[in-house]
PDB file of C-alpha atoms in Angstrom:
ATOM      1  CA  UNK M   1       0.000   0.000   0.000  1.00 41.00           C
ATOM      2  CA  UNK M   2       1.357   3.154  -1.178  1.00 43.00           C
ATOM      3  CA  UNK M   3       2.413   5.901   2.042  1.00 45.00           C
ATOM      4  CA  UNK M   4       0.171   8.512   2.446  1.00 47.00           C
ATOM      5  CA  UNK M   5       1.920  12.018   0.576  1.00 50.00           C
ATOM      6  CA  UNK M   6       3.698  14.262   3.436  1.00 53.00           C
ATOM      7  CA  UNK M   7       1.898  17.554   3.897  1.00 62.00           C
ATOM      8  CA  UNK M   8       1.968  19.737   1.195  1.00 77.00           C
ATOM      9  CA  UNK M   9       1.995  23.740   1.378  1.00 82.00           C
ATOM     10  CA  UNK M  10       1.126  26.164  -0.918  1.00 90.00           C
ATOM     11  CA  UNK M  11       3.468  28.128  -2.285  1.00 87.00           C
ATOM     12  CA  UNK M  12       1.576  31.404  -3.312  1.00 88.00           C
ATOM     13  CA  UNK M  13       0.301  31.724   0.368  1.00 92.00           C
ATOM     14  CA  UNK M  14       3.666  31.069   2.166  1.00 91.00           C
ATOM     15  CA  UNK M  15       5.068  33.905  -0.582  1.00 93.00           C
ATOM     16  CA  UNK M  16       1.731  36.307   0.091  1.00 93.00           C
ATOM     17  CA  UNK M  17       2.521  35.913   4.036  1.00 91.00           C
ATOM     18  CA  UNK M  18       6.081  37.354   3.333  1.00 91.00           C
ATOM     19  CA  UNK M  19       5.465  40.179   1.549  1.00 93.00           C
ATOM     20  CA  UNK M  20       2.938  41.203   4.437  1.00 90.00           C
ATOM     21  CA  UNK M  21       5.490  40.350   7.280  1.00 85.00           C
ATOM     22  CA  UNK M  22       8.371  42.302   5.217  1.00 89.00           C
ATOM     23  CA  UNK M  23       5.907  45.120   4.894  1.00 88.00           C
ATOM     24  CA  UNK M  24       4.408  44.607   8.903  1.00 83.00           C
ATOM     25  CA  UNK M  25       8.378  45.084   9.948  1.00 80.00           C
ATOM     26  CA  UNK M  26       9.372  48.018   7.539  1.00 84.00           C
ATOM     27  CA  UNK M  27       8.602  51.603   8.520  1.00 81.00           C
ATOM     28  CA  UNK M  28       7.436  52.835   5.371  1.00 87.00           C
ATOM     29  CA  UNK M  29       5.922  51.791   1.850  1.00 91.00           C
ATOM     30  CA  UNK M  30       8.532  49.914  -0.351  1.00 93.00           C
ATOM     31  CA  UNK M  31       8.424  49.326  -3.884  1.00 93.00           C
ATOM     32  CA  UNK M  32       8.326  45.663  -5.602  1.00 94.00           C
ATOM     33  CA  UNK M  33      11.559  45.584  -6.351  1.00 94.00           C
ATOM     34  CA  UNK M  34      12.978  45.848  -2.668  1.00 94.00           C
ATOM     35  CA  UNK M  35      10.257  43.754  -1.977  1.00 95.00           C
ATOM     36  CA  UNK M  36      11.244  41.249  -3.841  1.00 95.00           C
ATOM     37  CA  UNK M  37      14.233  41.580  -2.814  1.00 94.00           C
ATOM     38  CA  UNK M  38      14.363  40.823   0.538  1.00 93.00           C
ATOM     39  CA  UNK M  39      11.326  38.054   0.463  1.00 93.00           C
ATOM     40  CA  UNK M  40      13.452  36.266  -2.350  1.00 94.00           C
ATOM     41  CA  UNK M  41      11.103  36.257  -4.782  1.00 94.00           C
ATOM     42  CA  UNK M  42      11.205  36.944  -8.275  1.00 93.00           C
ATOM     43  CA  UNK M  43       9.836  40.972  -9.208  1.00 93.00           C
ATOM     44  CA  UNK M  44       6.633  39.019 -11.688  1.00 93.00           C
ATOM     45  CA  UNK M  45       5.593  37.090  -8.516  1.00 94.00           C
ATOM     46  CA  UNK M  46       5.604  39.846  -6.176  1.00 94.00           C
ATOM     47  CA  UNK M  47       4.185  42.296  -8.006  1.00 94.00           C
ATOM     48  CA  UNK M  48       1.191  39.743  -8.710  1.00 94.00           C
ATOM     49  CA  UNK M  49       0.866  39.054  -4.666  1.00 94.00           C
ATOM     50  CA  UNK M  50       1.165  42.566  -4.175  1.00 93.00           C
ATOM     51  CA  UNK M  51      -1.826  43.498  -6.779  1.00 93.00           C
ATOM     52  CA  UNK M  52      -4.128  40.578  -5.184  1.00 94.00           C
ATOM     53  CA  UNK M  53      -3.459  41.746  -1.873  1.00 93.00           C
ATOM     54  CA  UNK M  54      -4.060  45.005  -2.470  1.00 91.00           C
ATOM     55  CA  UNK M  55      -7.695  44.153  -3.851  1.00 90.00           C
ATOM     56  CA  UNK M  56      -8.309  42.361  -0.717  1.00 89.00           C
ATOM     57  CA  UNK M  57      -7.626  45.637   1.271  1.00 88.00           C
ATOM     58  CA  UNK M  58      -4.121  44.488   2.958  1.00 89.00           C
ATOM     59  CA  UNK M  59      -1.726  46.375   1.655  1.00 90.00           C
ATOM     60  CA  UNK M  60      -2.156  50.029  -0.119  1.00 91.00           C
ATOM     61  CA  UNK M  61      -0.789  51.137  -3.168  1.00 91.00           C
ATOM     62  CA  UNK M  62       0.800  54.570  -3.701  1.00 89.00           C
ATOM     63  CA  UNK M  63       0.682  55.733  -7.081  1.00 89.00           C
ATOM     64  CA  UNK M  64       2.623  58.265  -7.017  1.00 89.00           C
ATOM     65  CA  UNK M  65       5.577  56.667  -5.614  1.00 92.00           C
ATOM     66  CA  UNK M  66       4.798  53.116  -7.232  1.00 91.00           C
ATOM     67  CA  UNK M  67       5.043  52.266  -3.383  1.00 93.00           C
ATOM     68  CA  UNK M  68       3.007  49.453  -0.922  1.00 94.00           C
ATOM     69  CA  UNK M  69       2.529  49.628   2.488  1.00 91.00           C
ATOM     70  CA  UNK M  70       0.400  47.523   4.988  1.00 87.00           C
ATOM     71  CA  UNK M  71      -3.147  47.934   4.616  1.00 86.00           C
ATOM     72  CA  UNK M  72      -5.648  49.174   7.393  1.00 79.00           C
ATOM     73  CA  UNK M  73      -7.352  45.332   6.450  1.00 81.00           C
ATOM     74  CA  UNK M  74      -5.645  43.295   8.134  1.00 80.00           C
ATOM     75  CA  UNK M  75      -7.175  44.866  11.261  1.00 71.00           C
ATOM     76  CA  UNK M  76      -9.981  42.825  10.038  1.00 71.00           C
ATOM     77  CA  UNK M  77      -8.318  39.757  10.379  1.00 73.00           C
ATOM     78  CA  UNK M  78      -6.230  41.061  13.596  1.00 67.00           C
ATOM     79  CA  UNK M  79      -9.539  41.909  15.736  1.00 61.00           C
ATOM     80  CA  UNK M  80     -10.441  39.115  17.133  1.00 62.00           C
ATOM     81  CA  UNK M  81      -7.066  38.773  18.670  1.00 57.00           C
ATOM     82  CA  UNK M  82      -6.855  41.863  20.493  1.00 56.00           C
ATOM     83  CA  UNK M  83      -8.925  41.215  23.588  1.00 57.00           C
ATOM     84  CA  UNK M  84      -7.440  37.845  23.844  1.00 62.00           C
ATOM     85  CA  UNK M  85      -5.626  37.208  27.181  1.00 67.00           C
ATOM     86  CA  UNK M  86      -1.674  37.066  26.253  1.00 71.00           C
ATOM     87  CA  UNK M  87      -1.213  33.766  27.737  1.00 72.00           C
ATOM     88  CA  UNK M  88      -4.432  32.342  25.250  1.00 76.00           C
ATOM     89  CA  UNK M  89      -2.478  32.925  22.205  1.00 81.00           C
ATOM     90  CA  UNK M  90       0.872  31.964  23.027  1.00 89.00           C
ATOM     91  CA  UNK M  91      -0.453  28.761  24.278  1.00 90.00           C
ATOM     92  CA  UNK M  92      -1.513  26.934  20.451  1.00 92.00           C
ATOM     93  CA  UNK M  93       2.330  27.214  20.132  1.00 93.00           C
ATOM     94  CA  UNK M  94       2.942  25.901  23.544  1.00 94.00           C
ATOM     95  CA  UNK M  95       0.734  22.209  22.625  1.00 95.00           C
ATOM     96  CA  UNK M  96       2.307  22.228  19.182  1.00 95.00           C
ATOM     97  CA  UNK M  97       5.929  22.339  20.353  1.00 95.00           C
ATOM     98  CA  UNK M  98       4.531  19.823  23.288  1.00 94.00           C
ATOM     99  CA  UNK M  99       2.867  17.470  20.566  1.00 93.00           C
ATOM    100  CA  UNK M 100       5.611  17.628  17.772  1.00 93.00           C
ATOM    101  CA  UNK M 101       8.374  17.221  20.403  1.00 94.00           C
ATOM    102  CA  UNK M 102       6.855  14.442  23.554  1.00 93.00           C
ATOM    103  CA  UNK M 103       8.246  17.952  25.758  1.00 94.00           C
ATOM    104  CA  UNK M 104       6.856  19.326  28.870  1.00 95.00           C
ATOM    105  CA  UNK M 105       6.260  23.029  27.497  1.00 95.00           C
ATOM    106  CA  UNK M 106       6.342  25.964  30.153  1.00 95.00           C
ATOM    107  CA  UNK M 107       5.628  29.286  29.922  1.00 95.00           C
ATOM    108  CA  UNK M 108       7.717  31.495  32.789  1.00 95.00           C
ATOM    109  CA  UNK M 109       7.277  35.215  33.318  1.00 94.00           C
ATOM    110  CA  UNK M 110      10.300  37.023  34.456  1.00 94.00           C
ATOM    111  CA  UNK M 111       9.685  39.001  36.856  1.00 93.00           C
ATOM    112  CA  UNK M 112      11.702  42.604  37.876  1.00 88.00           C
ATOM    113  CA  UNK M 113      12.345  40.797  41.174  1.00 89.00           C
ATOM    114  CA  UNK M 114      14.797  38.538  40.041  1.00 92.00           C
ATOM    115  CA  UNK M 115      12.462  35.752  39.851  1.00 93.00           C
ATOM    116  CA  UNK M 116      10.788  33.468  36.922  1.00 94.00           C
ATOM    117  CA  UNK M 117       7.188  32.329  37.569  1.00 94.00           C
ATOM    118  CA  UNK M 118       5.261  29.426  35.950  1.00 94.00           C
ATOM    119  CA  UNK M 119       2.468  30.542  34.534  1.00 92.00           C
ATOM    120  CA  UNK M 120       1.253  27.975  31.742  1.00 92.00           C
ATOM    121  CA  UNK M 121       2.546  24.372  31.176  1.00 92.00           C
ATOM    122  CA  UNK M 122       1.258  21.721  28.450  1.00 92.00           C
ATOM    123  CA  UNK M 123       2.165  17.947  29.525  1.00 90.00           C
ATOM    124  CA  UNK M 124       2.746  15.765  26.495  1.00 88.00           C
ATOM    125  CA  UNK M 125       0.138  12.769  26.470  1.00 84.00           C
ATOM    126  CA  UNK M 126       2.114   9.977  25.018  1.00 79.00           C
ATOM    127  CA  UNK M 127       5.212   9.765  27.547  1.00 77.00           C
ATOM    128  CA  UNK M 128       5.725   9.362  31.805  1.00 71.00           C
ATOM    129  CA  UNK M 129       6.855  13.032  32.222  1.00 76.00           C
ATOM    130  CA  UNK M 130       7.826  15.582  34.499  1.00 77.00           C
ATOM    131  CA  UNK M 131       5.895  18.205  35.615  1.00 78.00           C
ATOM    132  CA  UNK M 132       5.898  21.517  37.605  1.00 82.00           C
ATOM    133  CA  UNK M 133       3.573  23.072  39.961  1.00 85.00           C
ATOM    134  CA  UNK M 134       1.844  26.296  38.214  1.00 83.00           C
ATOM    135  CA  UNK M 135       2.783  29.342  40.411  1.00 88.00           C
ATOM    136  CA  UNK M 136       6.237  27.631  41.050  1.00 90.00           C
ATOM    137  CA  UNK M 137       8.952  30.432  41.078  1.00 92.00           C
ATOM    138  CA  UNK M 138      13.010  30.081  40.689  1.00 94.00           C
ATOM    139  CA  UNK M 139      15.924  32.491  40.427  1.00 95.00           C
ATOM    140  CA  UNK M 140      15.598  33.916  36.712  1.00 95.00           C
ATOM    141  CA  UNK M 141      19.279  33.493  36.251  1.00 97.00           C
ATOM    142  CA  UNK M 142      19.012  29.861  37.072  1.00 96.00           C
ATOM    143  CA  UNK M 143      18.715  26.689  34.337  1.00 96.00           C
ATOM    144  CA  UNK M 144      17.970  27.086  30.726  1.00 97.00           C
ATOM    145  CA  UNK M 145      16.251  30.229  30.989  1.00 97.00           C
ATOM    146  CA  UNK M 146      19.110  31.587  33.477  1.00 97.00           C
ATOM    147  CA  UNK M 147      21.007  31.605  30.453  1.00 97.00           C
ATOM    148  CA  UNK M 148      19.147  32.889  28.442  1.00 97.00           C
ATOM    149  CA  UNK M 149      18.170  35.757  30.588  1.00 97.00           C
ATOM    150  CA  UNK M 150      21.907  36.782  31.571  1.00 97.00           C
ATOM    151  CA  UNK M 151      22.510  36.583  27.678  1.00 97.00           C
ATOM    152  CA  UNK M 152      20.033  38.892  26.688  1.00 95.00           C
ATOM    153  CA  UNK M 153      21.247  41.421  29.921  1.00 94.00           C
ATOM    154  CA  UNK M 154      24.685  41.150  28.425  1.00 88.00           C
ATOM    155  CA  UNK M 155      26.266  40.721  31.896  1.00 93.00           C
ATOM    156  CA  UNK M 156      30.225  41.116  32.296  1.00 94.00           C
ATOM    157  CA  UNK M 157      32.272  38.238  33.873  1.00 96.00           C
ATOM    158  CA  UNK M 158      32.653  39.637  36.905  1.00 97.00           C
ATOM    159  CA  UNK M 159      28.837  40.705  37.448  1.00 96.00           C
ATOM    160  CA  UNK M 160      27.328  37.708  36.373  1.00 97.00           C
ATOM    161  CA  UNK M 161      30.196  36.033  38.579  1.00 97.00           C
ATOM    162  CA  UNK M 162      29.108  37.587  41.635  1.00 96.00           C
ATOM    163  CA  UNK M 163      25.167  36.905  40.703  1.00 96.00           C
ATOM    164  CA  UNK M 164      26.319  32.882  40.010  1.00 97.00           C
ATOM    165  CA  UNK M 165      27.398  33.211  43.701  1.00 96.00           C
ATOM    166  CA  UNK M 166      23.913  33.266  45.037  1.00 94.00           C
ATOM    167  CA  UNK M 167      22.339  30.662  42.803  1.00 95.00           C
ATOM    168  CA  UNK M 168      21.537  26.951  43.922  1.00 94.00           C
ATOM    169  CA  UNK M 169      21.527  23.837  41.845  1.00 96.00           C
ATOM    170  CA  UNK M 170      20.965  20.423  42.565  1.00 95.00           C
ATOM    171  CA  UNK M 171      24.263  19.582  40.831  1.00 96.00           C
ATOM    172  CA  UNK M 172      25.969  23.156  40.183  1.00 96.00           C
ATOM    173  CA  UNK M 173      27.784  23.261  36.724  1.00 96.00           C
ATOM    174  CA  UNK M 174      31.020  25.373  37.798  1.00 97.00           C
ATOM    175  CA  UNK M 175      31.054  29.391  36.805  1.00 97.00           C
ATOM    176  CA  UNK M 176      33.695  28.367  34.010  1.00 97.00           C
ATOM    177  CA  UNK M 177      31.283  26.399  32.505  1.00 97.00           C
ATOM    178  CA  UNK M 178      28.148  28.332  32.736  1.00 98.00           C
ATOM    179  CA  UNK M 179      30.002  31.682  31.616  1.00 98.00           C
ATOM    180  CA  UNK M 180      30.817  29.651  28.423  1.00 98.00           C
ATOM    181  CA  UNK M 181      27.128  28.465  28.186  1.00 98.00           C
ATOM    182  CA  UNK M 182      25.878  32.096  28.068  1.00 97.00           C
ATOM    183  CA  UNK M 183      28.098  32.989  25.552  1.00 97.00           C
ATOM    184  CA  UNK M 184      26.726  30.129  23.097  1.00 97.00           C
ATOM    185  CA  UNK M 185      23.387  31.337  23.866  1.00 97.00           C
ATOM    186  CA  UNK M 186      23.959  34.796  22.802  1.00 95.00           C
ATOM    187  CA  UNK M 187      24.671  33.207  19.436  1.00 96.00           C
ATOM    188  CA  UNK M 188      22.194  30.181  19.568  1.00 97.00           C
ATOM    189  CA  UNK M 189      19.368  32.199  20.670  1.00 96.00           C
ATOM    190  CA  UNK M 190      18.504  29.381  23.096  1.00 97.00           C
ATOM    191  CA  UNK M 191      20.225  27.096  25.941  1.00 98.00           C
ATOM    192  CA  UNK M 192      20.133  23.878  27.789  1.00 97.00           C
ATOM    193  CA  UNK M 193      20.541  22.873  31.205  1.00 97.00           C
ATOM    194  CA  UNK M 194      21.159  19.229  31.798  1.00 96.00           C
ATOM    195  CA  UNK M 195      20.549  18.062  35.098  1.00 95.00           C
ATOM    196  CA  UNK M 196      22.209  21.257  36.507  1.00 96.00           C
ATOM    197  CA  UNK M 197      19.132  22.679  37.823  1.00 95.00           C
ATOM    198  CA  UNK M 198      17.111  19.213  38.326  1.00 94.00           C
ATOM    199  CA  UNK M 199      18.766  16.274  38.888  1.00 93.00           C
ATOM    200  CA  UNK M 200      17.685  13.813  35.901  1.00 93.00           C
ATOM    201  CA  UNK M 201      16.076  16.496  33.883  1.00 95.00           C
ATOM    202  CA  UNK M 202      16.620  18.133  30.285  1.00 95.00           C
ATOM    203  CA  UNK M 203      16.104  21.315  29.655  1.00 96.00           C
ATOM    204  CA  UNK M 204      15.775  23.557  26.466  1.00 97.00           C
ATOM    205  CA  UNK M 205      14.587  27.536  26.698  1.00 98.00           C
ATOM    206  CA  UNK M 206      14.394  31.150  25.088  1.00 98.00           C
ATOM    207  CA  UNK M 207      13.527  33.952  26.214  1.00 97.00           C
ATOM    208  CA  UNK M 208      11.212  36.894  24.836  1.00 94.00           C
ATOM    209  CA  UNK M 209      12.423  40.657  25.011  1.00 93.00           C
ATOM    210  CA  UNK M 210       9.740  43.743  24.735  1.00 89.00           C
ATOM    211  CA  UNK M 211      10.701  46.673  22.425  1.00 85.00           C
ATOM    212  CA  UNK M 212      12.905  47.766  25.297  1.00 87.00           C
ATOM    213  CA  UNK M 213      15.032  44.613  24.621  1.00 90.00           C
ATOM    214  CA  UNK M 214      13.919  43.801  28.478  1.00 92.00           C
ATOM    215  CA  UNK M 215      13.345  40.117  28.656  1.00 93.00           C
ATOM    216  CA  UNK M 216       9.548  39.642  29.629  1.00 93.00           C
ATOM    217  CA  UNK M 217       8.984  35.762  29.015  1.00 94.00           C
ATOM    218  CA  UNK M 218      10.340  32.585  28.574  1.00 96.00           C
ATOM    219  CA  UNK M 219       9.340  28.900  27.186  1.00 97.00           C
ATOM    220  CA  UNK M 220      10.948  25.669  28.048  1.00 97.00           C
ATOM    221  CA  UNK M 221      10.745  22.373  26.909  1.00 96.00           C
ATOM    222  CA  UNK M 222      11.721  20.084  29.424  1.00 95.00           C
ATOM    223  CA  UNK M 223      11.987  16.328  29.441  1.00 94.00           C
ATOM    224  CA  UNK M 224      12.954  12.828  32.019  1.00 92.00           C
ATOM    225  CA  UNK M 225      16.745  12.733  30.571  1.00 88.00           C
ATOM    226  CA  UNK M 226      16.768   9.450  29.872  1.00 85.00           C
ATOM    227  CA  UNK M 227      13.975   9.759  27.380  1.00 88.00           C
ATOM    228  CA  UNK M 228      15.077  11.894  25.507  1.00 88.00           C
ATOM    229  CA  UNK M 229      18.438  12.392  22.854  1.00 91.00           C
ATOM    230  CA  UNK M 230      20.191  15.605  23.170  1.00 92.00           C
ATOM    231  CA  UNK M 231      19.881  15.915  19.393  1.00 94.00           C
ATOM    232  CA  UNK M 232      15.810  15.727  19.765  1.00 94.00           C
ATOM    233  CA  UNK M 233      16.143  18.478  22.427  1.00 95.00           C
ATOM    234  CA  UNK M 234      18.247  20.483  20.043  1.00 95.00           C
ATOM    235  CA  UNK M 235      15.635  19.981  17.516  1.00 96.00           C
ATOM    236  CA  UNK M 236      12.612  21.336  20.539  1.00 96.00           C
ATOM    237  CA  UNK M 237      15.699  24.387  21.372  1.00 97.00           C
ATOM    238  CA  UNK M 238      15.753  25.367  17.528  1.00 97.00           C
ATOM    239  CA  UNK M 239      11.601  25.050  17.774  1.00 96.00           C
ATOM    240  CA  UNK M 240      11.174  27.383  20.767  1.00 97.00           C
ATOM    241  CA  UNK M 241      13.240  29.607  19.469  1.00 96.00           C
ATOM    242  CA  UNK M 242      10.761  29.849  15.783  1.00 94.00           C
ATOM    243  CA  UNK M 243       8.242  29.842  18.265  1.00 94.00           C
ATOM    244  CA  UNK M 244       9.996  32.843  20.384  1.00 94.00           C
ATOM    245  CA  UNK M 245      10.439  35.213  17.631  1.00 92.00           C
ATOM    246  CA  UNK M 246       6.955  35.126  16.548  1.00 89.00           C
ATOM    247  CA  UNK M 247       6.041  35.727  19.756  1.00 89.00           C
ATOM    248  CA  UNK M 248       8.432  38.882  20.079  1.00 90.00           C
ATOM    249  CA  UNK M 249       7.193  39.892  16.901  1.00 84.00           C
ATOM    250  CA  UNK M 250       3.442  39.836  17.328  1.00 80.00           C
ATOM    251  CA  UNK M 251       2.623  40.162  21.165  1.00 81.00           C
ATOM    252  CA  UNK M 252       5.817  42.471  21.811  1.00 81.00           C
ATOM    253  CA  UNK M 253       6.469  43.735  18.582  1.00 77.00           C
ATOM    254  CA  UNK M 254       9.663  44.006  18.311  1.00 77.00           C
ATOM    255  CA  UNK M 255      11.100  43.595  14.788  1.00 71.00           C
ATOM    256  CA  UNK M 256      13.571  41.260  13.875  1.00 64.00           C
ATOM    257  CA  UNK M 257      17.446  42.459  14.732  1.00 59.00           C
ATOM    258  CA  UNK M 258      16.328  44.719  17.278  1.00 57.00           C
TER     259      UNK M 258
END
């Protein structure tokens, strides 16, 4: 019996969702040739998305200056998001990442107290799993999100020395080690902890900045670390991290490089 096809996408509405996140992140109206440029996609195909979506009311055309710019319509499509608690529409992401992955998926808000504080989780079904108490707090500088969060605040050595000083692990990786793991993070965009913070735990985590660049949130995938391969929790990390941006992007927004 022949395997069923894997999923297929279409092309012209991946391509159409470009343009209108190139032209959601710009700060003024562009013309189809730099649009095209920096989607990718040839200047006949763009110009073609462009015209459609303009008819549809989600992007305006300038005549004068040949230009497009977002369109007030995709307020139409945006409103039924905007009284939506924050938590409600980060947490679709939260069971995909859980279902795709066999991850425990939390959702931690940092606080300006030096703390992080659970406030979603999503248990995978299919797998004995750990799980966390919602409400539970820890140090924000500690596990996966720890570094993550000292990352993003750019500590030097010596301050995020003296800060290591006060944290508590249940088997403590050494400064050396943990100074080093920041440093990949600022270039990963994510971070591990592995059995540092819980003994016989895995954990993967990013953070979320506001516009300030403060960070406000942070998701964590977190499995028993026997079941799990540290190349399948590198493939959850690189997840969270998709997942992250977006989130930065559209609850935050805060634009991409910033």
């Amino acid at each position: 019996m022949k395997p069923p096809d894997p999923q297929k996408y279409v092309g012209a509405v991946e391509n159409a969702v470009k343009i209108l996140r190139r032209l959601a992140q710009v700060d003024g109206p562009e013309g189809v040739a730099i649009i095209a440029r920096e989607t990718g996609l040839n200047v006949s195909t763009t110009f073609n998305i462009l015209k459609t979506l303009a008819k549809e009311g989600l992007v305006t055309f300038d005549e004068q200056t040949k230009s497009y710019a977002i369109g007030i319509g995709v307020l139409e499509l945006a409103a039924p998001m905007l009284g939506k608690n924050m938590g409600d529409m980060i947490r679709p992401v939260m069971e995909r990442i859980c279902r795709d992955h066999s991850v425990l998926v939390a959702l931690w808000t940092i606080t300006p107290n030096g703390r992080i504080v659970l406030t979603d989780r999503v248990v995978p079904m299919n797998v004995v799993h750990a799980d966390l108490r919602q409400g539970s707090r820890l140090p924000d500088l500690a596990g996966a999100i720890g570094r993550c969060v000292a990352a993003v605040r750019a500590y030097d050595k010596a301050a995020l020395r003296e800060a290591y000083a006060g944290l508590r692990w249940q088997r403590d990786p050494g400064f050396d080690a943990y100074w080093d793991e920041v440093q990949q993070a600022r270039v990963d965009g994510y971070a591990f902890d592995f059995g540092n913070l819980f003994r016989g735990l895995s954990l993967a985590a990013v953070v979320m900045r506001d516009l300030e660049g403060v960070p406000r949130l942070g998701l964590s995938a977190i499995s028993i670390a026997d079941q799990i391969e540290e190349s399948a929790l590198r493939a959850a990390a690189r997840d969270l991290r998709a997942a992250g941006e977006a989130i930065e992007r559209n609850v935050f927004g805060r634009r991409p490089g910033r």
